[in-house]
Tab-separated table of C-alpha atoms and ligand atoms in Angstrom:
chain	number	residue	atom	x	y	z
A	7	MET	CA	-25.540	-30.292	39.634
A	8	ARG	CA	-28.300	-27.853	38.709
A	9	LYS	CA	-31.884	-28.690	39.594
A	10	ASP	CA	-33.058	-28.525	35.961
A	11	GLU	CA	-30.204	-30.805	34.923
A	12	GLN	CA	-31.501	-33.386	37.384
A	13	LYS	CA	-35.026	-33.124	35.961
A	14	GLU	CA	-33.794	-33.743	32.446
A	15	MET	CA	-32.095	-36.972	33.498
A	16	LYS	CA	-33.907	-40.169	32.678
A	17	PRO	CA	-34.334	-42.492	35.666
A	18	LEU	CA	-31.495	-45.006	35.943
A	19	LEU	CA	-31.965	-48.588	37.072
A	20	VAL	CA	-28.944	-50.265	38.626
A	21	GLN	CA	-30.074	-53.768	37.821
A	22	ARG	CA	-29.661	-56.961	39.825
A	23	GLY	CA	-26.472	-56.289	41.672
A	24	HIS	CA	-25.396	-57.505	45.079
A	25	ILE	CA	-26.592	-54.575	47.184
A	26	ILE	CA	-24.693	-54.008	50.417
A	27	ASP	CA	-25.826	-51.080	52.539
A	28	PRO	CA	-24.637	-51.318	56.160
A	29	SER	CA	-26.751	-48.277	57.110
A	30	GLN	CA	-29.895	-50.358	56.543
A	31	GLY	CA	-28.468	-53.830	57.092
A	32	ILE	CA	-29.057	-54.767	53.439
A	33	ASP	CA	-26.893	-57.536	51.948
A	34	GLU	CA	-28.738	-59.218	49.069
A	35	ILE	CA	-29.380	-59.279	45.322
A	36	GLY	CA	-31.608	-56.489	44.086
A	37	SER	CA	-32.115	-53.413	41.929
A	38	LEU	CA	-31.985	-49.715	42.621
A	39	LEU	CA	-33.868	-46.959	40.833
A	40	ILE	CA	-32.496	-43.447	40.725
A	41	THR	CA	-34.839	-40.583	39.883
A	42	GLN	CA	-33.899	-36.904	39.791
A	43	GLY	CA	-30.685	-37.444	41.666
A	44	LYS	CA	-32.217	-39.459	44.477
A	45	ILE	CA	-32.723	-43.095	45.376
A	46	SER	CA	-36.398	-43.599	44.549
A	47	TRP	CA	-36.928	-47.340	44.779
A	48	LEU	CA	-35.121	-50.444	45.961
A	49	GLY	CA	-36.361	-53.845	44.851
A	50	ARG	CA	-35.168	-57.165	46.179
A	51	GLY	CA	-34.359	-60.143	43.998
A	52	GLU	CA	-35.809	-59.991	40.490
A	53	ALA	CA	-38.363	-57.264	41.291
A	54	ALA	CA	-38.941	-54.766	38.461
A	55	PRO	CA	-39.359	-51.066	39.173
A	56	PRO	CA	-42.792	-49.471	39.393
A	57	GLN	CA	-42.359	-47.285	36.302
A	58	PRO	CA	-41.743	-48.201	32.658
A	59	ASP	CA	-39.177	-45.758	31.333
A	60	TYR	CA	-35.560	-45.801	32.458
A	61	ASP	CA	-31.975	-46.481	31.460
A	62	VAL	CA	-30.392	-49.696	32.657
A	63	LEU	CA	-26.989	-50.199	34.203
A	64	PRO	CA	-26.544	-53.980	34.441
A	65	ALA	CA	-24.889	-54.914	37.739
A	66	ARG	CA	-25.063	-58.705	37.793
A	67	GLY	CA	-22.028	-60.085	39.613
A	68	LEU	CA	-21.150	-56.640	40.929
A	69	ILE	CA	-21.370	-55.069	44.379
A	70	VAL	CA	-23.682	-52.054	44.627
A	71	CYS	CA	-23.162	-49.915	47.739
A	72	PRO	CA	-23.408	-46.323	48.977
A	73	GLY	CA	-20.779	-44.018	47.472
A	74	PHE	CA	-17.538	-44.083	49.456
A	75	ILE	CA	-16.792	-41.199	51.819
A	76	ASP	CA	-13.206	-40.109	52.434
A	77	LEU	CA	-12.675	-38.063	55.575
A	78	HIS	CA	-9.052	-37.230	54.771
A	79	CYS	CA	-7.549	-36.105	51.483
A	80	HIS	CA	-5.388	-33.337	50.074
A	81	LEU	CA	-6.657	-31.548	46.976
A	82	ARG	CA	-3.798	-28.998	46.951
A	83	GLN	CA	-5.910	-26.136	45.637
A	84	PRO	CA	-5.421	-23.228	46.201
A	85	GLY	CA	-1.671	-22.886	45.951
A	86	PHE	CA	-0.232	-26.191	44.760
A	87	GLU	CA	-2.095	-26.718	41.499
A	88	ASP	CA	0.920	-28.455	39.940
A	89	LYS	CA	0.303	-31.335	42.388
A	90	GLU	CA	-3.510	-31.527	42.123
A	91	THR	CA	-6.589	-29.379	41.573
A	92	ILE	CA	-10.143	-29.747	42.757
A	93	ALA	CA	-11.007	-30.818	39.188
A	94	THR	CA	-8.365	-33.564	38.893
A	95	GLY	CA	-8.690	-34.608	42.529
A	96	THR	CA	-12.436	-35.144	42.267
A	97	GLN	CA	-11.978	-37.049	38.975
A	98	ALA	CA	-9.533	-39.339	40.767
A	99	ALA	CA	-11.989	-39.684	43.637
A	100	ALA	CA	-14.769	-40.697	41.226
A	101	ARG	CA	-12.481	-43.327	39.666
A	102	GLY	CA	-11.834	-44.648	43.154
A	103	GLY	CA	-15.546	-44.889	44.003
A	104	PHE	CA	-15.606	-41.854	46.317
A	105	THR	CA	-18.611	-39.540	46.118
A	106	THR	CA	-17.845	-37.416	49.178
A	107	ILE	CA	-14.333	-36.278	50.041
A	108	CYS	CA	-13.168	-34.061	52.878
A	109	CYS	CA	-10.135	-31.961	52.025
A	110	MET	CA	-7.439	-30.892	54.439
A	111	PRO	CA	-6.672	-27.191	54.858
A	112	ASN	CA	-2.890	-27.276	54.257
A	113	THR	CA	-3.199	-25.283	51.048
A	114	ASN	CA	-1.675	-21.892	50.258
A	115	PRO	CA	-3.318	-19.834	51.619
A	116	PRO	CA	-4.470	-22.319	54.240
A	117	LEU	CA	-8.215	-22.801	54.804
A	118	ASP	CA	-8.355	-20.742	57.987
A	119	ASN	CA	-11.110	-18.231	57.139
A	120	ARG	CA	-14.487	-17.968	55.450
A	121	ALA	CA	-13.157	-16.667	52.111
A	122	THR	CA	-10.878	-19.666	51.512
A	123	ILE	CA	-13.646	-22.109	52.462
A	124	GLU	CA	-16.020	-20.345	50.059
A	125	TYR	CA	-13.355	-20.552	47.343
A	126	VAL	CA	-12.999	-24.328	47.727
A	127	LYS	CA	-16.757	-24.809	47.836
A	128	SER	CA	-17.372	-22.737	44.719
A	129	LYS	CA	-14.552	-24.461	42.777
A	130	ALA	CA	-15.999	-27.791	43.833
A	131	THR	CA	-19.446	-26.784	42.587
A	132	THR	CA	-18.233	-25.544	39.208
A	133	GLU	CA	-15.328	-27.926	38.500
A	134	GLY	CA	-15.724	-30.849	40.883
A	135	LEU	CA	-17.183	-34.226	39.958
A	136	VAL	CA	-18.114	-35.269	43.487
A	137	ARG	CA	-19.042	-33.631	46.798
A	138	VAL	CA	-16.174	-31.778	48.487
A	139	LEU	CA	-16.494	-30.947	52.184
A	140	PRO	CA	-13.655	-28.785	53.481
A	141	ILE	CA	-11.896	-29.096	56.828
A	142	GLY	CA	-10.825	-25.822	58.440
A	143	CYS	CA	-7.564	-25.048	60.246
A	144	ILE	CA	-7.224	-25.345	64.002
A	145	SER	CA	-4.768	-22.451	64.122
A	146	LYS	CA	-4.393	-19.240	62.137
A	147	GLY	CA	-2.104	-19.908	59.186
A	148	ARG	CA	-1.542	-23.437	60.544
A	149	LYS	CA	1.180	-21.868	62.660
A	150	GLY	CA	0.087	-23.569	65.851
A	151	GLU	CA	0.075	-20.317	67.796
A	152	GLU	CA	-3.388	-18.807	67.821
A	153	LEU	CA	-6.783	-20.434	67.273
A	154	ALA	CA	-8.378	-19.832	63.875
A	155	GLU	CA	-11.831	-18.226	63.827
A	156	MET	CA	-13.522	-21.538	64.493
A	157	GLY	CA	-17.020	-20.071	64.674
A	158	GLU	CA	-16.625	-18.397	61.302
A	159	LEU	CA	-15.266	-21.619	59.802
A	160	ALA	CA	-18.086	-23.657	61.307
A	161	SER	CA	-20.717	-21.343	59.853
A	162	ALA	CA	-18.921	-21.486	56.478
A	163	GLY	CA	-19.570	-25.242	56.526
A	164	VAL	CA	-16.388	-27.066	57.570
A	165	ILE	CA	-16.847	-30.639	58.803
A	166	GLY	CA	-14.040	-30.424	61.348
A	167	PHE	CA	-10.772	-28.711	62.207
A	168	SER	CA	-7.208	-29.851	61.595
A	169	ASP	CA	-3.690	-28.530	61.074
A	170	ASP	CA	-2.909	-31.807	59.277
A	171	GLY	CA	0.524	-32.134	57.831
A	172	GLU	CA	1.517	-30.813	61.219
A	173	PRO	CA	0.336	-31.849	64.669
A	174	ALA	CA	-1.257	-29.393	67.064
A	175	VAL	CA	1.968	-29.219	69.063
A	176	ASN	CA	0.864	-26.680	71.649
A	177	SER	CA	-1.194	-28.514	74.271
A	178	ARG	CA	-2.913	-25.349	75.451
A	179	LEU	CA	-4.076	-24.593	71.898
A	180	MET	CA	-5.299	-28.180	71.481
A	181	ARG	CA	-7.185	-27.888	74.750
A	182	GLN	CA	-8.858	-24.662	73.605
A	183	ALA	CA	-9.743	-26.165	70.220
A	184	LEU	CA	-11.360	-29.210	71.836
A	185	ASP	CA	-13.166	-26.935	74.259
A	186	TYR	CA	-14.622	-24.716	71.503
A	187	SER	CA	-15.418	-27.656	69.243
A	188	ARG	CA	-18.130	-28.745	71.674
A	189	GLY	CA	-20.186	-25.705	70.752
A	190	PHE	CA	-20.146	-26.667	67.051
A	191	ASP	CA	-20.332	-30.432	67.542
A	192	LEU	CA	-17.441	-30.791	65.095
A	193	PRO	CA	-14.360	-32.967	65.595
A	194	ILE	CA	-10.803	-31.781	66.097
A	195	ILE	CA	-8.768	-33.969	63.751
A	196	ASP	CA	-5.180	-34.358	64.891
A	197	HIS	CA	-2.137	-35.556	62.999
A	198	CYS	CA	-0.441	-37.165	65.977
A	199	GLU	CA	3.305	-36.705	65.882
A	200	ASP	CA	5.790	-35.536	68.485
A	201	THR	CA	7.984	-33.598	66.095
A	202	ALA	CA	10.848	-33.361	68.570
A	203	LEU	CA	11.150	-37.135	68.205
A	204	THR	CA	10.624	-37.361	64.452
A	205	ASN	CA	12.675	-34.354	63.414
A	206	GLY	CA	14.581	-35.311	60.265
A	207	GLY	CA	13.001	-38.781	60.279
A	208	GLN	CA	12.445	-40.524	56.955
A	209	MET	CA	10.811	-43.854	57.779
A	210	ASN	CA	9.748	-46.124	60.633
A	211	GLU	CA	12.447	-46.462	63.278
A	212	GLY	CA	13.711	-50.028	63.519
A	213	ILE	CA	16.150	-52.542	62.116
A	214	ILE	CA	15.394	-51.568	58.515
A	215	SER	CA	15.982	-47.848	59.066
A	216	THR	CA	19.311	-48.717	60.699
A	217	LYS	CA	20.275	-50.990	57.795
A	218	LEU	CA	19.313	-48.364	55.220
A	219	GLY	CA	21.038	-45.610	57.145
A	220	LEU	CA	17.849	-43.541	57.231
A	221	ARG	CA	16.763	-41.578	60.273
A	222	GLY	CA	13.815	-43.282	61.948
A	223	MET	CA	10.474	-42.052	63.262
A	224	PRO	CA	9.625	-44.109	66.357
A	225	ALA	CA	6.129	-45.421	67.050
A	226	ALA	CA	6.360	-43.569	70.360
A	227	ALA	CA	6.277	-40.217	68.534
A	228	GLU	CA	2.712	-40.985	67.443
A	229	GLU	CA	1.619	-42.665	70.652
A	230	ILE	CA	2.736	-39.788	72.899
A	231	MET	CA	0.450	-37.422	70.993
A	232	VAL	CA	-2.443	-39.880	70.897
A	233	ALA	CA	-2.158	-40.227	74.689
A	234	ARG	CA	-1.989	-36.445	75.159
A	235	ASP	CA	-4.981	-35.838	72.883
A	236	LEU	CA	-7.050	-38.458	74.688
A	237	ALA	CA	-6.229	-36.802	78.002
A	238	LEU	CA	-7.270	-33.413	76.618
A	239	ALA	CA	-10.465	-34.812	75.112
A	240	GLN	CA	-11.314	-36.278	78.502
A	241	LEU	CA	-10.528	-32.981	80.222
A	242	THR	CA	-12.675	-30.887	77.863
A	243	GLY	CA	-15.395	-33.274	76.721
A	244	GLY	CA	-14.564	-32.216	73.141
A	245	ARG	CA	-14.765	-34.454	70.083
A	246	LEU	CA	-11.424	-35.876	68.999
A	247	HIS	CA	-10.675	-37.642	65.734
A	248	ILE	CA	-7.258	-39.254	65.330
A	249	ALA	CA	-5.979	-39.118	61.751
A	250	HIS	CA	-4.043	-41.956	60.098
A	251	VAL	CA	-3.414	-44.262	63.063
A	252	SER	CA	-0.348	-46.345	62.236
A	253	THR	CA	0.909	-48.175	65.320
A	254	ALA	CA	-0.229	-51.042	67.541
A	255	GLY	CA	0.343	-48.826	70.575
A	256	SER	CA	-2.031	-46.145	69.254
A	257	VAL	CA	-4.757	-48.750	68.756
A	258	LYS	CA	-4.319	-49.850	72.367
A	259	LEU	CA	-4.554	-46.263	73.629
A	260	ILE	CA	-7.682	-45.504	71.586
A	261	ARG	CA	-9.310	-48.730	72.765
A	262	ARG	CA	-8.708	-47.715	76.364
A	263	GLY	CA	-9.945	-44.176	75.641
A	264	LYS	CA	-13.208	-45.494	74.225
A	265	GLU	CA	-13.650	-47.808	77.196
A	266	LYS	CA	-13.361	-44.748	79.430
A	267	GLY	CA	-16.114	-43.017	77.458
A	268	ILE	CA	-13.885	-40.403	75.811
A	269	GLN	CA	-15.422	-38.966	72.618
A	270	VAL	CA	-12.837	-40.243	70.192
A	271	SER	CA	-12.979	-41.641	66.689
A	272	ALA	CA	-10.081	-42.816	64.543
A	273	GLU	CA	-9.108	-43.560	60.968
A	274	VAL	CA	-6.546	-45.752	59.230
A	275	THR	CA	-5.324	-45.529	55.636
A	276	PRO	CA	-5.277	-48.305	53.029
A	277	HIS	CA	-1.471	-48.119	52.875
A	278	HIS	CA	-0.985	-48.504	56.612
A	279	LEU	CA	-3.284	-51.542	56.484
A	280	THR	CA	-1.558	-53.277	53.587
A	281	LEU	CA	2.080	-52.156	53.230
A	282	THR	CA	5.038	-52.481	55.582
A	283	GLU	CA	8.285	-50.566	56.005
A	284	GLU	CA	9.903	-53.175	53.725
A	285	MET	CA	8.542	-51.082	50.831
A	286	VAL	CA	11.226	-48.516	51.608
A	287	VAL	CA	14.052	-50.997	50.894
A	288	GLY	CA	15.400	-49.791	47.562
A	289	TYR	CA	14.799	-46.204	48.659
A	290	ASP	CA	11.536	-45.853	46.712
A	291	THR	CA	10.479	-42.267	47.469
A	292	ASN	CA	6.886	-43.293	46.605
A	293	ALA	CA	6.867	-45.340	49.809
A	294	LYS	CA	7.810	-42.278	51.868
A	295	VAL	CA	4.766	-41.278	53.832
A	296	ASN	CA	3.973	-39.681	57.175
A	297	PRO	CA	3.214	-41.444	59.449
A	298	PRO	CA	5.629	-43.953	57.955
A	299	LEU	CA	4.755	-47.471	56.843
A	300	ARG	CA	5.245	-49.658	59.908
A	301	THR	CA	5.611	-53.383	60.642
A	302	SER	CA	3.401	-56.428	60.049
A	303	ARG	CA	2.738	-56.487	63.799
A	304	ASP	CA	1.285	-52.986	63.539
A	305	ILE	CA	-0.842	-54.034	60.569
A	306	GLN	CA	-2.274	-56.909	62.602
A	307	ALA	CA	-3.251	-54.531	65.390
A	308	LEU	CA	-4.767	-52.032	62.934
A	309	VAL	CA	-6.901	-54.725	61.311
A	310	GLN	CA	-8.008	-55.944	64.718
A	311	GLY	CA	-8.809	-52.329	65.601
A	312	LEU	CA	-11.088	-52.148	62.569
A	313	GLN	CA	-12.755	-55.460	63.386
A	314	GLU	CA	-13.499	-54.283	66.932
A	315	ASN	CA	-14.569	-50.766	65.891
A	316	VAL	CA	-11.721	-49.239	67.893
A	317	ILE	CA	-10.814	-47.705	64.542
A	318	ASP	CA	-14.028	-46.333	63.095
A	319	ILE	CA	-13.208	-45.622	59.476
A	320	ILE	CA	-10.792	-45.983	56.584
A	321	ALA	CA	-9.584	-42.715	54.995
A	322	THR	CA	-7.125	-42.444	52.114
A	323	ASP	CA	-4.909	-39.482	53.110
A	324	HIS	CA	-4.638	-39.032	49.321
A	325	ALA	CA	-1.499	-36.868	49.082
A	326	PRO	CA	-0.547	-36.189	45.472
A	327	HIS	CA	2.867	-34.809	44.490
A	328	THR	CA	4.472	-34.075	41.128
A	329	GLU	CA	6.932	-36.519	39.638
A	330	ALA	CA	9.685	-33.945	40.036
A	331	ASP	CA	8.879	-33.686	43.766
A	332	LYS	CA	9.513	-37.389	44.256
A	333	LEU	CA	12.331	-37.784	41.720
A	334	CYS	CA	15.138	-37.032	44.144
A	335	GLU	CA	17.118	-38.706	46.876
A	336	PHE	CA	15.016	-40.282	49.616
A	337	GLY	CA	15.884	-37.755	52.280
A	338	ARG	CA	14.687	-34.821	50.219
A	339	ALA	CA	11.423	-36.257	48.893
A	340	PRO	CA	8.130	-35.001	50.356
A	341	PHE	CA	5.863	-37.387	52.290
A	342	GLY	CA	2.696	-38.757	50.680
A	343	ILE	CA	0.967	-41.350	48.531
A	344	SER	CA	-1.630	-40.736	45.825
A	345	GLY	CA	-4.408	-42.891	47.236
A	346	PHE	CA	-7.862	-42.481	45.685
A	347	GLU	CA	-7.467	-44.759	42.700
A	348	THR	CA	-5.923	-47.762	44.446
A	349	ALA	CA	-7.872	-47.624	47.727
A	350	LEU	CA	-10.527	-50.224	46.946
A	351	GLY	CA	-8.148	-52.610	45.164
A	352	SER	CA	-5.737	-52.518	48.111
A	353	LEU	CA	-8.418	-52.871	50.754
A	354	MET	CA	-10.064	-55.805	48.982
A	355	SER	CA	-6.941	-57.858	49.765
A	356	LEU	CA	-8.109	-57.809	53.415
A	357	VAL	CA	-11.491	-59.200	52.332
A	358	HIS	CA	-9.941	-61.853	50.070
A	359	ASP	CA	-7.691	-62.888	53.005
A	360	GLY	CA	-10.721	-63.242	55.281
A	361	GLN	CA	-9.587	-60.451	57.632
A	362	LEU	CA	-12.549	-58.168	56.954
A	363	THR	CA	-16.031	-58.970	55.703
A	364	LEU	CA	-17.233	-57.182	52.596
A	365	ALA	CA	-20.025	-55.504	54.581
A	366	GLY	CA	-17.510	-54.564	57.273
A	367	LEU	CA	-15.194	-52.931	54.757
A	368	ILE	CA	-18.054	-51.051	53.082
A	369	SER	CA	-19.282	-49.818	56.456
A	370	LYS	CA	-15.845	-48.297	57.169
A	371	LEU	CA	-16.037	-46.447	53.856
A	372	THR	CA	-19.672	-45.327	53.974
A	373	TYR	CA	-21.881	-45.583	57.044
A	374	GLN	CA	-19.168	-44.950	59.656
A	375	PRO	CA	-17.612	-41.825	58.084
A	376	ALA	CA	-21.156	-40.505	57.477
A	377	ARG	CA	-21.798	-40.791	61.208
A	378	ILE	CA	-18.721	-38.682	61.960
A	379	ILE	CA	-19.791	-36.014	59.445
A	380	GLY	CA	-23.377	-35.976	60.700
A	381	ASN	CA	-26.543	-34.949	58.886
A	382	LYS	CA	-25.753	-31.288	58.189
A	383	TYR	CA	-24.853	-31.994	54.569
A	384	GLY	CA	-27.750	-34.307	53.745
A	385	LYS	CA	-28.169	-38.038	54.199
A	386	LEU	CA	-24.792	-39.502	53.265
A	387	GLY	CA	-23.458	-43.040	53.211
A	388	THR	CA	-26.823	-44.710	52.660
A	389	LEU	CA	-29.033	-46.062	49.885
A	390	ALA	CA	-32.184	-45.143	51.828
A	391	ILE	CA	-35.140	-43.953	49.741
A	392	GLY	CA	-34.912	-40.190	49.307
A	393	ALA	CA	-31.164	-39.979	49.981
A	394	PRO	CA	-28.891	-38.397	47.346
A	395	ALA	CA	-28.118	-41.103	44.779
A	396	ASP	CA	-24.435	-41.540	45.588
A	397	VAL	CA	-23.660	-45.098	44.549
A	398	THR	CA	-20.490	-47.101	44.011
A	399	ILE	CA	-20.502	-50.238	41.891
A	400	PHE	CA	-17.495	-52.528	41.967
A	401	ASP	CA	-16.264	-55.918	40.875
A	402	PRO	CA	-14.802	-57.603	43.963
A	403	ASP	CA	-12.811	-60.140	41.942
A	404	MET	CA	-11.508	-58.262	38.919
A	405	ASP	CA	-7.718	-58.389	38.608
A	406	TRP	CA	-6.019	-55.284	37.313
A	407	VAL	CA	-2.545	-53.841	37.196
A	408	VAL	CA	-1.930	-50.370	38.600
A	409	ASP	CA	-0.772	-48.149	35.756
A	410	THR	CA	-0.280	-44.595	36.975
A	411	LYS	CA	-0.672	-43.349	33.391
A	412	ASP	CA	-4.382	-44.159	33.808
A	413	PHE	CA	-4.678	-42.063	36.984
A	414	ALA	CA	-6.899	-39.005	36.783
A	415	SER	CA	-4.926	-37.629	39.711
A	416	LYS	CA	-1.923	-35.481	38.873
A	417	GLY	CA	-0.172	-37.413	41.630
A	418	LYS	CA	1.365	-40.584	40.207
A	419	ASN	CA	3.218	-41.166	43.465
A	420	THR	CA	2.304	-44.649	44.608
A	421	PRO	CA	4.472	-47.589	45.656
A	422	LEU	CA	1.775	-49.803	44.067
A	423	ALA	CA	2.643	-48.856	40.473
A	424	GLY	CA	2.878	-52.091	38.485
A	425	SER	CA	1.213	-54.179	41.205
A	426	MET	CA	-1.732	-56.469	40.561
A	427	LEU	CA	-4.822	-55.688	42.637
A	428	LYS	CA	-8.015	-57.747	42.909
A	429	GLY	CA	-11.154	-55.613	43.065
A	430	LYS	CA	-12.016	-52.667	40.862
A	431	VAL	CA	-14.503	-49.828	40.786
A	432	ILE	CA	-16.763	-50.227	37.748
A	433	ALA	CA	-19.038	-47.215	38.084
A	434	THR	CA	-19.545	-44.254	40.378
A	435	ILE	CA	-22.795	-42.336	40.550
A	436	PHE	CA	-22.897	-38.950	42.248
A	437	HIS	CA	-26.273	-37.355	42.855
A	438	GLY	CA	-27.767	-39.581	40.166
A	439	LYS	CA	-25.147	-38.755	37.575
A	440	LEU	CA	-22.670	-41.303	36.264
A	441	VAL	CA	-19.341	-39.621	37.032
A	442	TYR	CA	-17.144	-42.627	36.298
A	443	LYS	CA	-17.666	-45.771	34.285
A	444	ASP	CA	-15.264	-48.581	33.428
A	445	ASP	CA	-15.087	-49.546	29.758
A	446	SER	CA	-16.430	-53.009	30.624
A	447	ILE	CA	-19.930	-51.711	31.293
A	448	LYS	CA	-22.617	-50.238	29.034
A	449	VAL	CA	-25.659	-48.234	30.043
A	450	GLU	CA	-28.628	-48.925	27.803
A	451	ALA	CA	-32.148	-47.624	27.444
A	452	LYS	CA	-34.705	-50.192	28.424
A	453	VAL	CA	-36.304	-51.489	25.236
A	454	CYS	CA	-39.432	-53.216	26.393
A	455	ARG	CA	-41.382	-53.508	29.583
A	456	GLU	CA	-40.242	-56.412	31.696
A	457	ALA	CA	-42.691	-58.968	32.983
B	20	ZN	ZN1	-1.313	-36.101	58.433
């Protein structure tokens, strides 16, 4: 947003919501004033703001929290604009309550040099609705052979390095990447998969894959790479971030790694926390994802990992595809789920079941990912006075049915189509600007001064 645009905006009062901000330990009823794109005042209870003129967004009965941060998504631009663009991807993000999203570099061309990073950043500024922070490649062309110009990428503003979609197979390259990453204080984000073990795999390896006659991807394929990466992080002292953890064994390994003092953080997706391999019965290509949906035993371990902070954050791995891509036999369909617009609704099931607290869930979507990103891009994941006014407002109890026709994302590929979810984003504010609003809410100018 332009500076003058911010000045023209009337202050906005988010009035009497249930404010939850784990970064400041706030969990109470109150109001929030936004002035010129920043949080300018926070009043507890019925307190009225210090100035008379503002618009009002009534938030009674709603949760008001820092805008969600997604450390892992695919925006597909440049190169795969039929699947998603920065414009449609950021619209989908706004609908899902995300105000900062970090996009993976598996585009065409891949984000392995300054020019491609600048391209994504400038598209995001002109066409994006929310903040886009790019992730640069580990290797040139994502080929896994030679390190990308990590220094150049770091100075162009990447928040980390990853060859996601593919693992960093070559251990020597991974070692070098972790070694160099120390100089930039940026994480190496690995998609952990031993591809020799998963080659041709379609789903989780187990009884169901045998029954369906689909080639399986064993949990061990992920765990071998997690173990290797932890060993390399220990060897180099580099910062490691494990993408989309999906197995109980990986959680155990990461727990042990943290106990040893290894610099490791980890993420889990909403689908790996809420859906099992049973979704594949019926050969629904929308349930085909990598890593694959696992078992309820894995889900239990992942949730426990979140509760114990072994897994630091929740990231969507939003991976949009066209309908034509997924409209084929199971074996030929690409991996991926369109995740932005169902993330909160899915995750709220864990809160309604008593497995996560509301503040705990919000922390995994705001404060914790902000800590991994650091302060280089401003104060993120907080409602602190002076921070950019990135705010998500949601109804924790609203029931709604997932209709992919309503998605802003070009990717309609979700196994949740037609499902009822409980918990819905009502409004998303990015840098003080309302970038998404549910029809159920009206913003009004304040008519008279409140007592
Ligand atoms: Zn991946």
